[in-house]
Amino acid sequence: MMGKDREPLGSEKGRELNAEGRPDSGDPSRDLNSSRAGTTDPPNTVPVFTWENDEVVVGGNAKIRCQVTAVSAAESAQLTNQEHQKLSKRQHEDEASWSTRSWLSLQAQRMSVALQLAAAEEIATELRLAAASEDARRRVHGLDFSDILLSAYAPDGGLFVPELSTMPNHIAGLHPGMTLAQVTARVLEPFTGIALADCEEICAAAFLSFNNGLEPALPLVRAGRRLLLETGAGPTLAFKDIGQQVVARLLNHVLGGRGERATIVVETSGDTGPAAIEAVRGCEAVRIFCLYPEGRVSRVQELQMVTVDSPNVFVYRTEGDTDEQAEALKRVFEDAAFMRRHSVCSINSINWARVLVQAGYYLWACQQVSPASDRPVHFVVPTGAFGNAAGGLLAKRLGGAVGRIVCATNSNDVVHRTISRGDMSMRANQQTVSPAMDIQFAYNVERLLYFCSGGDATAVAALMATLEADRAVALPPPLLHAVQDTFVSCAVSDAQTLQTMREVWAADGYALDPHSAIGVHALRTTPRTEPTLWIRYSGGMGLGVHALDHVESVRAACEGGRVVCVLTAHPAKFEEAVAAAGLPAAVCNDPRVAALERKPKKFRRLRDPKAASRQLKLEAWASEGRVSVPPIQTLGQPPLGRFSGDSKGDGQACIKSAYEEGGEVFVAKVASGGGGNNSGLVLVFSQRTFAPLAVLLDGGLLTELRTAAAGALAASLFAPAEPHHIAVIGCGVQARYQLGMLAAVTPCRAVRLWSRRPEQARALAAELDGGPAGWAAEVAPSAEAACRGAGIVLTVTPARSAIVRTAWLRRPVVVLAIGADSAGKQELEAGALIEADLVVVDSRAQCVDKGELQHAVAAGFDPEEARELGECIAEGGWGRGSKPSRPELVVFDSTGVAIQDVKIAELCLAELSRQPAVPSKL
């Protein structure tokens, strides 16, 4: 935050503020929650739903009685109020939203392959998860904190919550002199089974860098007549740092005790990702995979993710929105076998530990503002997925002097509609100036319903099942009333957000980020002069309107209490909104942001495929999602020493390996050659017994066949319908196989051959010309003469300097760059890839390392602009990313992917099994 005159909270004057931010007169306040605030009794709830459970002692400590269950989302119990279920079937879903959502399962598979491609070995850690019925999701009990920490969703798809009957209703020993770390440690202790001293050490280390190392870790300041809690004082300038820094250290504590590793998978609307990455970067026991939506986060948020250079950090830019990311990852999290095999967990607010930690700063703020807990403290919270507000609700359940919680949303207002009228319907996600709150699937509302229903997981499961099935559900009136006992809400437009930023800066010299401005807007002290803003939402089934401005109801709910506005981020993270609001650019000056500008960027893309049908997309991606392909190992080439007797310096042995998850075999292939001599073999092992099944002494034949097949596959997708002729640059063995395969995918039979060894070109021409395939072959006097006018250009050489010039290529043409994959390999000018309408690779990572792509990247080409061949197949052709509607200059860079060797080996084994069990030579 930045302001000219910020007054820290240091006196009773600072603590006595009413709902409008004015000094309180001292009269008794209207305590809206007298049975809950400042007492040790469990909060009252409307007795709508009830159920009983056995108690479980956590961690073997008889003094800790916190049982854990899961709020399910698909139990079969039906709510009695059928009329409200009918109301839940809202008819405003936008057709465009559905077409975008159709890639969710695909993205889940894509995330699976990302995890597996990064793993050279399987992590065999088993999570101690309770068994769940396959056909009906059940509540699970008896899990300890480490189980919850090292997971994401419950096995049935619900969120983990504590059993209310065993949950503490008071945190003893809190006082105003405590630091945030001390308060948070006392929240963690009864839920985690970790000793208080260890909890304090964990929290103290987590908050050490907050507020530039000063106390309090989270400044509580006055700007004008408002009391503001600056939670964006951490290393990435957002409130998410609070939870992420602690959870990362909890992971390290648990994993260190077990001697295990974990894989974190997280999606972000902008702040969670940078905070999670910062918390675990460089940690050897944890690796993290983070998804963020392209064009839906601020420039600084993106820089905080893509500039991290750490071997345990993998960042993915998606073509979608945050709701799609969340649903895609939920599908990954529901794959129990995959989760166990890779020790997958999440540290966004679906993780119960995050909510626990976030309860700490609400309790700490209550101690500062109402040390005697004699009057309630109301909080205004900018709200997206409801994780921040859920921390406030938990703080209230733990005996904190929390009064009302105001949830202020942007135009993605599902939380506001849920709280104000029980309308839980997911609408089309709208892009706003507050991107971290652009969420329509507020998953933590599930925890809200659990607490407000008195812990009725069965009823909550039925509601969530309806929501997931119909994308809408209506809360029954008693449950809605229970929610409204604590929560009130409003929705704020972009115009109101920017206006609030301007007004607060002009009046108080205080710079707000757009998310925080949404909360501050809810408690404006200036009279409302502008008319109520209405936003229209159109859907495939109708048109509706709804009011955004509910400021007056918010004020009324918070009258008589002390009010704290929870600020969620530093304005430096949102330069675009600061500029739009007309604030000075200097408010965004921060040396941590400036340092990001100088760092290189690293990320991968998860694209939105446009295949003919959803099922085709799933089928096309399913195999990729189960493939593990470790990096290639190359012998005989730098940086390793050359082979003895390799006078020409072209000898090498290439070792590739792969397996398909759930398959029968794993394969290691060795291809060796040099000086015109090529050989190789394929080793096939059983995935079940790990025993060798076969040694395929193919002499390199299988490698030649699969390489040629890849070229023909690319030609079938991208070659002109009627090429003038095929240019072949290099006339060795692979040229013959390539032409043999191409004969099946193109009608063209005119071939122009060129080789640095003219006699080789003449021999191949004589072999082809007039043969059974009908080739009409001629030897070209130069490579240029062969290429000009060709519709297919095939390069099959071991060249290390460009042979084919960009100027020789006349559209439409596809270039099949097949030559030997090795560091330094180059057959094409880098400009050919830079100027191409579409660059296709068999493996982006391999081609950057050993293909034509390495030279194009050095010349400034963004490797993420290249499409993998599997993506193109899934999309039914060239797909998105090409410049014209159909690309006219396509370059296919092939390095050979080992999963091809797996499939060929499986075919060979199937054939051998039908022959006598004697050594066979293929």
mmCIF file of C-alpha atoms in Angstrom, residues 29-245:
data_model
loop_
_atom_site.group_PDB
_atom_site.id
_atom_site.type_symbol
_atom_site.label_atom_id
_atom_site.label_comp_id
_atom_site.label_asym_id
_atom_site.label_seq_id
_atom_site.Cartn_x
_atom_site.Cartn_y
_atom_site.Cartn_z
ATOM 1 C CA SER A 29 -23.268 -1.263 20.130
ATOM 2 C CA ARG A 30 -25.984 -3.319 18.617
ATOM 3 C CA ASP A 31 -24.365 -6.742 18.896
ATOM 4 C CA LEU A 32 -25.798 -8.688 16.012
ATOM 5 C CA ASN A 33 -24.140 -11.910 17.167
ATOM 6 C CA SER A 34 -24.101 -11.707 20.951
ATOM 7 C CA SER A 35 -24.436 -15.438 21.356
ATOM 8 C CA ARG A 36 -21.294 -15.962 19.283
ATOM 9 C CA ALA A 37 -18.780 -13.164 19.706
ATOM 10 C CA GLY A 38 -16.354 -13.350 22.583
ATOM 11 C CA THR A 39 -17.780 -16.487 24.179
ATOM 12 C CA THR A 40 -16.580 -20.035 24.648
ATOM 13 C CA ASP A 41 -19.902 -21.579 23.674
ATOM 14 C CA PRO A 42 -20.364 -23.055 20.235
ATOM 15 C CA PRO A 43 -22.151 -20.660 17.878
ATOM 16 C CA ASN A 44 -25.863 -21.214 17.445
ATOM 17 C CA THR A 45 -27.116 -22.321 14.074
ATOM 18 C CA VAL A 46 -30.567 -22.842 12.718
ATOM 19 C CA PRO A 47 -31.401 -26.501 13.500
ATOM 20 C CA VAL A 48 -32.254 -27.474 9.960
ATOM 21 C CA PHE A 49 -29.909 -30.412 9.435
ATOM 22 C CA THR A 50 -28.488 -32.712 12.114
ATOM 23 C CA TRP A 51 -26.380 -35.849 12.228
ATOM 24 C CA GLU A 52 -24.076 -37.626 14.667
ATOM 25 C CA ASN A 53 -20.562 -39.024 14.333
ATOM 26 C CA ASP A 54 -18.070 -40.844 16.502
ATOM 27 C CA GLU A 55 -15.186 -38.817 17.887
ATOM 28 C CA VAL A 56 -11.656 -39.494 16.695
ATOM 29 C CA VAL A 57 -8.503 -38.443 18.522
ATOM 30 C CA VAL A 58 -5.999 -36.778 16.186
ATOM 31 C CA GLY A 59 -2.327 -37.576 16.407
ATOM 32 C CA GLY A 60 -2.745 -39.861 19.402
ATOM 33 C CA ASN A 61 -3.038 -36.875 21.761
ATOM 34 C CA ALA A 62 -6.015 -37.312 24.073
ATOM 35 C CA LYS A 63 -6.273 -33.555 24.553
ATOM 36 C CA ILE A 64 -6.868 -32.941 20.872
ATOM 37 C CA ARG A 65 -10.312 -33.898 19.719
ATOM 38 C CA CYS A 66 -10.593 -32.662 16.154
ATOM 39 C CA GLN A 67 -12.153 -35.151 13.796
ATOM 40 C CA VAL A 68 -11.999 -34.509 10.063
ATOM 41 C CA THR A 69 -14.675 -35.279 7.515
ATOM 42 C CA ALA A 70 -15.303 -34.338 3.906
ATOM 43 C CA VAL A 71 -18.184 -32.250 2.655
ATOM 44 C CA SER A 72 -19.358 -34.473 -0.175
ATOM 45 C CA ALA A 73 -20.920 -33.220 -3.364
ATOM 46 C CA ALA A 74 -22.842 -36.230 -4.687
ATOM 47 C CA GLU A 75 -24.668 -38.113 -1.917
ATOM 48 C CA SER A 76 -28.114 -39.184 -2.923
ATOM 49 C CA ALA A 77 -30.143 -37.546 -0.139
ATOM 50 C CA GLN A 78 -32.767 -35.128 -1.461
ATOM 51 C CA LEU A 79 -33.790 -31.863 0.113
ATOM 52 C CA THR A 80 -37.424 -31.777 1.172
ATOM 53 C CA ASN A 81 -38.150 -28.375 -0.341
ATOM 54 C CA GLN A 82 -38.681 -29.391 -3.949
ATOM 55 C CA GLU A 83 -39.859 -25.969 -4.959
ATOM 56 C CA HIS A 84 -36.447 -24.530 -4.194
ATOM 57 C CA GLN A 85 -34.818 -27.252 -6.236
ATOM 58 C CA LYS A 86 -36.969 -26.228 -9.191
ATOM 59 C CA LEU A 87 -35.857 -22.631 -8.755
ATOM 60 C CA SER A 88 -32.249 -23.783 -8.990
ATOM 61 C CA LYS A 89 -32.504 -24.641 -12.679
ATOM 62 C CA ARG A 90 -31.521 -21.219 -13.924
ATOM 63 C CA GLN A 91 -31.775 -20.629 -17.658
ATOM 64 C CA HIS A 92 -29.116 -18.080 -18.343
ATOM 65 C CA GLU A 93 -26.097 -20.222 -19.280
ATOM 66 C CA ASP A 94 -24.292 -18.706 -22.239
ATOM 67 C CA GLU A 95 -23.622 -20.955 -25.243
ATOM 68 C CA ALA A 96 -20.142 -19.531 -25.587
ATOM 69 C CA SER A 97 -19.398 -20.540 -22.033
ATOM 70 C CA TRP A 98 -20.296 -24.142 -22.793
ATOM 71 C CA SER A 99 -18.109 -24.262 -25.887
ATOM 72 C CA THR A 100 -15.189 -23.000 -23.826
ATOM 73 C CA ARG A 101 -15.922 -25.397 -20.984
ATOM 74 C CA SER A 102 -15.750 -28.357 -23.349
ATOM 75 C CA TRP A 103 -11.981 -28.575 -22.969
ATOM 76 C CA LEU A 104 -11.981 -29.240 -19.205
ATOM 77 C CA SER A 105 -11.380 -32.959 -19.324
ATOM 78 C CA LEU A 106 -8.750 -32.386 -21.947
ATOM 79 C CA GLN A 107 -6.924 -29.922 -19.725
ATOM 80 C CA ALA A 108 -7.039 -32.420 -16.896
ATOM 81 C CA GLN A 109 -5.349 -34.968 -19.143
ATOM 82 C CA ARG A 110 -2.893 -32.303 -20.272
ATOM 83 C CA MET A 111 -1.973 -31.606 -16.663
ATOM 84 C CA SER A 112 -1.410 -35.307 -16.129
ATOM 85 C CA VAL A 113 1.062 -35.476 -18.971
ATOM 86 C CA ALA A 114 2.843 -32.396 -17.669
ATOM 87 C CA LEU A 115 3.377 -34.105 -14.354
ATOM 88 C CA GLN A 116 4.615 -37.267 -15.949
ATOM 89 C CA LEU A 117 6.882 -35.641 -18.509
ATOM 90 C CA ALA A 118 8.674 -33.863 -15.665
ATOM 91 C CA ALA A 119 9.208 -37.059 -13.730
ATOM 92 C CA ALA A 120 12.103 -39.285 -14.653
ATOM 93 C CA GLU A 121 11.042 -41.705 -11.963
ATOM 94 C CA GLU A 122 7.791 -42.637 -10.295
ATOM 95 C CA ILE A 123 7.229 -41.316 -6.783
ATOM 96 C CA ALA A 124 5.745 -44.265 -4.958
ATOM 97 C CA THR A 125 4.476 -42.505 -1.827
ATOM 98 C CA GLU A 126 1.018 -43.652 -0.734
ATOM 99 C CA LEU A 127 -1.309 -41.093 0.805
ATOM 100 C CA ARG A 128 -3.260 -42.390 3.779
ATOM 101 C CA LEU A 129 -6.687 -41.733 2.314
ATOM 102 C CA ALA A 130 -9.867 -43.346 3.535
ATOM 103 C CA ALA A 131 -11.637 -45.641 1.100
ATOM 104 C CA ALA A 132 -14.652 -44.213 -0.732
ATOM 105 C CA SER A 133 -17.456 -46.136 -2.416
ATOM 106 C CA GLU A 134 -17.139 -46.163 -6.163
ATOM 107 C CA ASP A 135 -20.796 -45.514 -6.901
ATOM 108 C CA ALA A 136 -21.739 -43.094 -4.108
ATOM 109 C CA ARG A 137 -19.562 -40.495 -2.444
ATOM 110 C CA ARG A 138 -19.447 -40.948 1.312
ATOM 111 C CA ARG A 139 -18.140 -38.950 4.244
ATOM 112 C CA VAL A 140 -14.692 -40.058 5.303
ATOM 113 C CA HIS A 141 -13.496 -39.897 8.878
ATOM 114 C CA GLY A 142 -10.410 -40.382 10.972
ATOM 115 C CA LEU A 143 -7.826 -38.679 8.754
ATOM 116 C CA ASP A 144 -5.041 -36.866 10.529
ATOM 117 C CA PHE A 145 -3.785 -33.440 9.578
ATOM 118 C CA SER A 146 -0.909 -34.693 7.427
ATOM 119 C CA ASP A 147 -3.409 -36.617 5.277
ATOM 120 C CA ILE A 148 -5.388 -33.465 4.720
ATOM 121 C CA LEU A 149 -2.309 -31.343 4.072
ATOM 122 C CA LEU A 150 -0.967 -33.788 1.478
ATOM 123 C CA SER A 151 -4.167 -33.981 -0.530
ATOM 124 C CA ALA A 152 -6.555 -31.677 -2.339
ATOM 125 C CA TYR A 153 -10.196 -32.624 -2.646
ATOM 126 C CA ALA A 154 -11.533 -35.471 -0.558
ATOM 127 C CA PRO A 155 -11.751 -38.827 -2.366
ATOM 128 C CA ASP A 156 -15.403 -38.155 -3.200
ATOM 129 C CA GLY A 157 -14.759 -34.689 -4.611
ATOM 130 C CA GLY A 158 -15.751 -32.700 -1.528
ATOM 131 C CA LEU A 159 -13.694 -30.367 0.648
ATOM 132 C CA PHE A 160 -12.174 -31.329 3.973
ATOM 133 C CA VAL A 161 -13.661 -29.703 7.083
ATOM 134 C CA PRO A 162 -13.477 -30.464 10.815
ATOM 135 C CA GLU A 163 -16.176 -32.347 12.673
ATOM 136 C CA LEU A 164 -18.117 -29.653 14.520
ATOM 137 C CA SER A 165 -18.633 -31.856 17.562
ATOM 138 C CA THR A 166 -14.885 -32.197 18.098
ATOM 139 C CA MET A 167 -13.757 -28.781 16.922
ATOM 140 C CA PRO A 168 -12.474 -26.327 19.569
ATOM 141 C CA ASN A 169 -14.759 -23.325 20.109
ATOM 142 C CA HIS A 170 -12.168 -21.105 21.752
ATOM 143 C CA ILE A 171 -8.464 -20.348 21.333
ATOM 144 C CA ALA A 172 -7.112 -19.741 24.818
ATOM 145 C CA GLY A 173 -4.431 -17.288 25.822
ATOM 146 C CA LEU A 174 -4.782 -14.703 23.072
ATOM 147 C CA HIS A 175 -3.966 -11.109 23.978
ATOM 148 C CA PRO A 176 -3.251 -7.850 22.068
ATOM 149 C CA GLY A 177 0.501 -8.063 22.619
ATOM 150 C CA MET A 178 0.841 -11.245 20.550
ATOM 151 C CA THR A 179 2.385 -11.218 17.099
ATOM 152 C CA LEU A 180 0.563 -12.618 14.074
ATOM 153 C CA ALA A 181 2.888 -15.645 14.190
ATOM 154 C CA GLN A 182 1.987 -16.386 17.814
ATOM 155 C CA VAL A 183 -1.750 -16.128 17.178
ATOM 156 C CA THR A 184 -1.581 -18.259 14.024
ATOM 157 C CA ALA A 185 0.443 -20.914 15.843
ATOM 158 C CA ARG A 186 -2.297 -21.209 18.461
ATOM 159 C CA VAL A 187 -4.855 -21.723 15.710
ATOM 160 C CA LEU A 188 -2.767 -24.456 14.107
ATOM 161 C CA GLU A 189 -1.911 -26.424 17.228
ATOM 162 C CA PRO A 190 -5.307 -28.042 18.019
ATOM 163 C CA PHE A 191 -5.910 -28.946 14.369
ATOM 164 C CA THR A 192 -2.486 -30.231 13.373
ATOM 165 C CA GLY A 193 -1.184 -32.170 16.365
ATOM 166 C CA ILE A 194 2.103 -30.268 15.944
ATOM 167 C CA ALA A 195 3.595 -28.963 19.177
ATOM 168 C CA LEU A 196 2.941 -25.280 19.867
ATOM 169 C CA ALA A 197 6.662 -24.482 19.926
ATOM 170 C CA ASP A 198 7.061 -26.012 16.456
ATOM 171 C CA CYS A 199 3.982 -24.159 15.184
ATOM 172 C CA GLU A 200 5.414 -20.882 16.464
ATOM 173 C CA GLU A 201 8.757 -21.583 14.802
ATOM 174 C CA ILE A 202 7.016 -22.390 11.494
ATOM 175 C CA CYS A 203 4.859 -19.254 11.581
ATOM 176 C CA ALA A 204 7.672 -16.953 12.687
ATOM 177 C CA ALA A 205 9.826 -18.117 9.767
ATOM 178 C CA ALA A 206 6.893 -17.742 7.371
ATOM 179 C CA PHE A 207 6.204 -14.116 8.326
ATOM 180 C CA LEU A 208 9.815 -13.034 8.721
ATOM 181 C CA SER A 209 9.913 -11.082 5.447
ATOM 182 C CA PHE A 210 6.488 -9.498 5.800
ATOM 183 C CA ASN A 211 6.252 -5.716 6.110
ATOM 184 C CA ASN A 212 9.979 -5.471 5.357
ATOM 185 C CA GLY A 213 10.758 -7.516 8.461
ATOM 186 C CA LEU A 214 8.990 -5.125 10.825
ATOM 187 C CA GLU A 215 6.224 -5.760 13.330
ATOM 188 C CA PRO A 216 3.349 -6.004 12.967
ATOM 189 C CA ALA A 217 3.687 -8.358 10.025
ATOM 190 C CA LEU A 218 0.406 -7.002 8.663
ATOM 191 C CA PRO A 219 0.064 -3.244 9.167
ATOM 192 C CA LEU A 220 -3.261 -2.125 10.618
ATOM 193 C CA VAL A 221 -3.576 1.494 9.541
ATOM 194 C CA ARG A 222 -6.038 4.343 9.376
ATOM 195 C CA ALA A 223 -6.648 6.166 6.090
ATOM 196 C CA GLY A 224 -9.081 8.975 6.655
ATOM 197 C CA ARG A 225 -11.864 7.474 8.732
ATOM 198 C CA ARG A 226 -11.280 3.926 7.577
ATOM 199 C CA LEU A 227 -9.422 1.185 9.414
ATOM 200 C CA LEU A 228 -7.470 -0.948 6.943
ATOM 201 C CA LEU A 229 -5.709 -4.286 7.450
ATOM 202 C CA GLU A 230 -2.903 -4.532 4.879
ATOM 203 C CA THR A 231 -2.633 -8.247 4.183
ATOM 204 C CA GLY A 232 -0.609 -7.713 0.994
ATOM 205 C CA ALA A 233 2.632 -7.122 2.889
ATOM 206 C CA GLY A 234 4.304 -10.419 1.926
ATOM 207 C CA PRO A 235 6.942 -11.266 -0.692
ATOM 208 C CA THR A 236 4.533 -11.289 -3.670
ATOM 209 C CA LEU A 237 2.475 -8.342 -2.388
ATOM 210 C CA ALA A 238 -0.801 -10.249 -1.926
ATOM 211 C CA PHE A 239 -2.710 -11.742 1.000
ATOM 212 C CA LYS A 240 -2.158 -15.218 -0.456
ATOM 213 C CA ASP A 241 1.425 -15.036 0.856
ATOM 214 C CA ILE A 242 0.112 -15.454 4.400
ATOM 215 C CA GLY A 243 -1.331 -18.897 3.812
ATOM 216 C CA GLN A 244 1.200 -20.069 1.245
ATOM 217 C CA GLN A 245 4.295 -19.291 3.308
#
